Short mmCIF file of C-alpha atoms in Angstrom, two decimals:
data_model
loop_
_atom_site.label_atom_id
_atom_site.label_comp_id
_atom_site.label_asym_id
_atom_site.label_seq_id
_atom_site.Cartn_x
_atom_site.Cartn_y
_atom_site.Cartn_z
CA MET A 1 98.12 100.35 118.87
CA ASN A 2 95.84 98.72 116.28
CA ARG A 3 94.88 95.05 116.49
CA THR A 4 97.28 93.93 113.77
CA ASP A 5 100.24 95.50 115.58
CA ARG A 6 99.06 94.07 118.88
CA LEU A 7 98.84 90.53 117.48
CA HIS A 8 102.36 90.89 116.17
CA ALA A 9 103.56 92.25 119.52
CA VAL A 10 102.00 89.33 121.40
CA SER A 11 103.64 86.72 119.16
CA GLU A 12 107.03 88.46 119.38
CA GLU A 13 106.85 88.72 123.17
CA LEU A 14 106.06 85.00 123.40
CA ARG A 15 108.94 84.30 121.04
CA ARG A 16 111.31 86.19 123.34
CA ALA A 17 109.92 84.50 126.45
CA GLY A 18 110.70 81.04 125.08
CA PRO A 19 109.64 78.06 127.24
CA ARG A 20 108.93 80.34 130.23
CA GLY A 21 105.93 81.79 128.42
CA ARG A 22 103.87 84.78 129.53
CA THR A 23 100.62 84.99 131.49
CA ALA A 24 97.61 86.78 130.04
CA HIS A 25 97.76 89.32 132.88
CA ARG A 26 101.41 90.12 132.20
CA LEU A 27 100.77 90.56 128.48
CA ALA A 28 97.72 92.68 129.23
CA ALA A 29 99.66 94.97 131.57
CA TRP A 30 102.47 95.31 129.02
CA LEU A 31 100.11 96.24 126.17
CA GLU A 32 97.71 98.22 128.40
CA VAL A 33 94.66 96.17 127.47
CA SER A 34 92.42 93.75 129.38
CA PRO A 35 93.29 90.06 129.91
CA ARG A 36 90.10 89.24 127.97
CA THR A 37 91.50 91.12 124.96
CA ILE A 38 94.73 89.13 125.22
CA LYS A 39 92.78 85.87 125.30
CA ARG A 40 90.91 86.89 122.15
CA ASP A 41 94.18 87.87 120.48
CA VAL A 42 95.81 84.54 121.34
CA ALA A 43 92.74 82.69 120.00
CA ALA A 44 93.02 84.68 116.75
CA LEU A 45 96.72 83.81 116.45
CA GLN A 46 95.99 80.14 117.08
CA GLN A 47 93.28 80.15 114.40
CA ALA A 48 95.82 81.71 112.01
CA GLY A 49 98.13 78.74 112.61
CA VAL A 50 100.57 80.22 115.13
CA PRO A 51 101.59 77.34 117.47
CA ILE A 52 100.75 78.86 120.86
CA TRP A 53 99.94 76.54 123.74
CA ALA A 54 98.22 77.33 127.02
CA THR A 55 99.74 75.94 130.22
CA ALA A 56 97.47 75.32 133.21
CA GLY A 57 98.03 75.72 136.93
CA PRO A 58 99.69 78.42 139.06
CA GLY A 59 101.97 80.55 136.96
CA GLY A 60 100.49 79.12 133.79
CA GLY A 61 100.21 81.14 130.64
CA TYR A 62 100.94 81.03 126.94
CA VAL A 63 103.98 79.46 125.30
CA LEU A 64 105.07 79.70 121.67
CA ASP A 65 106.20 76.36 120.25
CA ALA A 66 109.98 76.17 119.91
CA ALA A 67 109.54 75.19 116.25
CA ALA A 68 108.33 78.73 115.55
CA THR A 69 111.39 80.44 117.05
CA LEU A 70 114.40 81.61 115.09
CA PRO A 71 117.34 79.22 114.68
CA PRO A 72 120.77 80.43 115.83
CA VAL A 73 121.99 83.30 113.67
CA ASN A 74 125.66 83.39 112.76
CA LEU A 75 125.92 87.16 112.87
CA THR A 76 129.14 88.70 114.12
CA PRO A 77 129.02 91.53 116.68
CA ALA A 78 130.29 93.93 114.00
CA GLN A 79 127.51 92.87 111.61
CA ALA A 80 124.88 93.37 114.31
CA VAL A 81 126.28 96.83 115.06
CA ALA A 82 126.32 97.66 111.34
CA VAL A 83 122.59 96.91 111.14
CA ALA A 84 121.95 98.94 114.30
CA VAL A 85 123.90 101.90 112.92
CA ALA A 86 121.95 101.82 109.65
CA LEU A 87 118.65 101.79 111.55
CA ALA A 88 119.71 104.49 114.02
CA GLY A 89 120.67 106.80 111.17
CA ALA A 90 117.38 106.33 109.35
CA THR A 91 114.66 106.74 111.98
CA ASP A 92 112.47 108.56 109.44
CA ALA A 93 112.81 105.87 106.77
CA PRO A 94 109.86 103.66 105.77
CA PHE A 95 109.52 100.47 107.83
CA ALA A 96 112.04 101.79 110.38
CA ALA A 97 109.99 100.35 113.27
CA ASP A 98 109.90 96.94 111.58
CA GLY A 99 113.67 97.15 111.09
CA ARG A 100 114.22 97.73 114.80
CA ALA A 101 111.92 94.79 115.62
CA ALA A 102 113.92 92.58 113.23
CA LEU A 103 117.17 93.64 114.90
CA GLU A 104 115.76 92.71 118.30
CA LYS A 105 115.00 89.22 116.96
CA VAL A 106 118.58 88.85 115.76
CA VAL A 107 120.09 90.07 119.03
CA ASP A 108 117.79 87.80 121.06
CA VAL A 109 119.24 84.66 119.46
CA MET A 110 122.90 85.68 119.54
CA GLY A 111 125.11 83.95 122.08
CA PRO A 112 125.75 85.79 125.38
CA GLY A 113 129.37 86.54 124.48
CA ALA A 114 128.56 87.87 121.02
CA ARG A 115 125.68 89.91 122.40
CA ALA A 116 127.93 91.49 125.06
CA GLU A 117 130.56 92.29 122.42
CA ALA A 118 127.93 93.85 120.16
CA GLU A 119 126.73 96.01 123.06
CA ARG A 120 130.30 97.07 123.83
CA LEU A 121 131.07 97.93 120.21
CA GLY A 122 127.72 99.65 119.71
CA GLY A 123 128.43 101.86 122.71
CA ARG A 124 131.40 103.29 120.83
CA VAL A 125 129.35 104.39 117.82
CA TRP A 126 127.23 107.53 118.22
CA VAL A 127 124.52 108.66 115.83
CA ARG A 128 122.58 111.90 115.94
CA ALA A 129 119.35 111.45 114.03
CA GLY A 130 115.82 112.83 114.02
CA ARG A 131 112.88 111.15 115.62
CA GLY A 132 110.79 108.68 113.69
CA ARG A 133 107.19 109.37 112.69
CA PRO A 134 105.24 106.28 113.84
CA GLY A 135 101.73 107.74 113.33
CA PRO A 136 101.03 108.44 109.64
CA ALA A 137 104.12 106.52 108.53
CA ALA A 138 102.82 103.24 109.96
CA VAL A 139 99.45 103.69 108.24
CA VAL A 140 101.02 104.45 104.85
CA GLU A 141 103.34 101.44 105.21
CA GLU A 142 100.34 99.22 105.92
CA ALA A 143 98.51 100.65 102.90
CA LEU A 144 101.47 99.83 100.68
CA LEU A 145 101.80 96.35 102.18
CA ARG A 146 98.08 95.53 101.83
CA ARG A 147 97.50 97.44 98.56
CA ARG A 148 94.88 99.71 100.08
CA VAL A 149 93.78 103.22 99.21
CA VAL A 150 94.85 105.63 101.95
CA ALA A 151 93.47 109.05 102.86
CA ILE A 152 96.30 111.42 103.74
CA ARG A 153 96.54 114.92 105.14
CA TYR A 154 99.39 116.60 103.28
CA ARG A 155 101.17 119.95 103.73
CA ASP A 156 102.82 121.26 100.55
CA GLY A 157 105.92 123.45 100.24
CA GLU A 158 103.88 126.61 100.72
CA GLY A 159 102.27 125.34 103.91
CA THR A 160 98.85 124.62 102.40
CA VAL A 161 97.17 121.54 103.87
CA SER A 162 95.01 119.32 101.67
CA ARG A 163 93.31 115.99 102.09
CA ARG A 164 93.87 113.40 99.38
CA ARG A 165 92.81 109.84 98.68
CA VAL A 166 95.78 108.13 97.08
CA GLU A 167 96.81 104.72 95.78
CA PRO A 168 100.35 104.03 97.11
CA HIS A 169 102.66 102.67 94.42
CA LEU A 170 106.18 102.80 95.84
CA LEU A 171 108.49 104.59 98.26
CA ALA A 172 111.59 106.27 96.88
CA ARG A 173 114.59 108.06 98.32
CA THR A 174 116.32 110.70 96.25
CA GLY A 175 118.85 113.11 97.67
CA ASP A 176 118.15 113.34 101.38
CA ARG A 177 114.38 112.87 101.17
CA TRP A 178 111.91 110.01 101.18
CA TYR A 179 108.83 110.24 98.96
CA LEU A 180 105.57 108.35 98.59
CA ILE A 181 104.84 107.91 94.89
CA ALA A 182 101.13 107.39 94.46
CA TRP A 183 98.16 107.85 92.18
CA CYS A 184 96.19 110.84 93.48
CA ARG A 185 92.45 110.28 93.19
CA ASP A 186 91.78 114.03 93.42
CA ARG A 187 94.17 115.00 90.61
CA GLN A 188 93.70 111.78 88.63
CA ALA A 189 97.46 111.72 88.09
CA PRO A 190 100.64 110.35 89.67
CA ARG A 191 102.12 112.50 92.42
CA TRP A 192 105.23 112.50 94.61
CA PHE A 193 104.44 113.25 98.27
CA ARG A 194 107.30 114.13 100.56
CA TRP A 195 107.34 111.62 103.41
CA ASP A 196 107.94 114.21 106.13
CA ARG A 197 105.01 116.37 104.96
CA ILE A 198 102.39 113.66 105.41
CA GLU A 199 100.76 114.86 108.62
CA GLY A 200 98.04 112.24 108.94
CA ALA A 201 96.79 109.07 107.27
CA ASP A 202 93.73 106.84 107.49
CA LEU A 203 93.61 103.39 105.97
CA THR A 204 90.52 102.63 103.88
CA THR A 205 88.96 99.28 103.07
CA GLU A 206 89.24 99.90 99.31
CA THR A 207 91.79 97.86 97.39
CA ALA A 208 94.18 99.93 95.29
CA PRO A 209 93.93 98.81 91.64
CA HIS A 210 96.95 97.68 89.68
CA ARG A 211 98.37 100.40 87.42
CA ASP A 212 101.00 100.17 84.73
CA PRO A 213 104.36 101.10 86.37
CA GLU A 214 105.19 103.23 83.34
CA VAL A 215 102.47 105.64 84.46
CA PHE A 216 104.74 106.66 87.31
CA GLY A 217 107.79 107.26 85.13
CA THR A 218 111.12 105.54 84.61
CA PRO A 219 113.66 105.52 87.47
CA PRO A 220 117.05 107.11 86.72
CA PRO A 221 119.80 104.65 85.75
CA ASP A 222 121.57 104.98 89.11
CA ALA A 223 118.41 104.14 91.12
CA HIS A 224 117.70 100.60 92.23
CA ALA A 225 115.18 98.67 94.29
CA VAL A 226 116.09 97.53 97.80
CA ARG A 227 117.39 93.97 97.72
#
């Protein structure tokens, strides 16, 4: 787990813990790091403006200010299950891991009765889907989010593996496939990379320059952005 993901995980775990908080040792054991690392992470979150307070004494730890927690969400059990079904059927989709984390936030703030009903209803809906791809997928998602050049290892339709430095532009789904549409530095041209053929990815420190969207073509009339 990289530091950015770990900082997010720490803040979300404190959010779930509420006023009970979490000790540095408990967080460290959960994330398989040292308590010293957790203390540095909490200090970094505090410097970034996250309202985390330290409580002293036996059983003391870190508490996230209630003002930073989610307000009650008026989501019906059926709506919660609908979101869960969509996520369960798209484990290979971009930002699938973030979607599951968002669903956990929603479920955490539902009332006990609604949560139990959502669990009951969800148990009556079965989905058979492939496994997600957290490795390269997470790196490419971060590159798109931060506008960074990413170095990918890609296997084409004939099985040939190449290494490319690309500028991610957008993610698109057409038919039953997801694609990364990017500017390929090696080919000096736009390219569509099938999501499931990206075997590895390394984030670089180089900012991806802005390019005219027309360079990448015009979407078909029945395509639309996610809203």
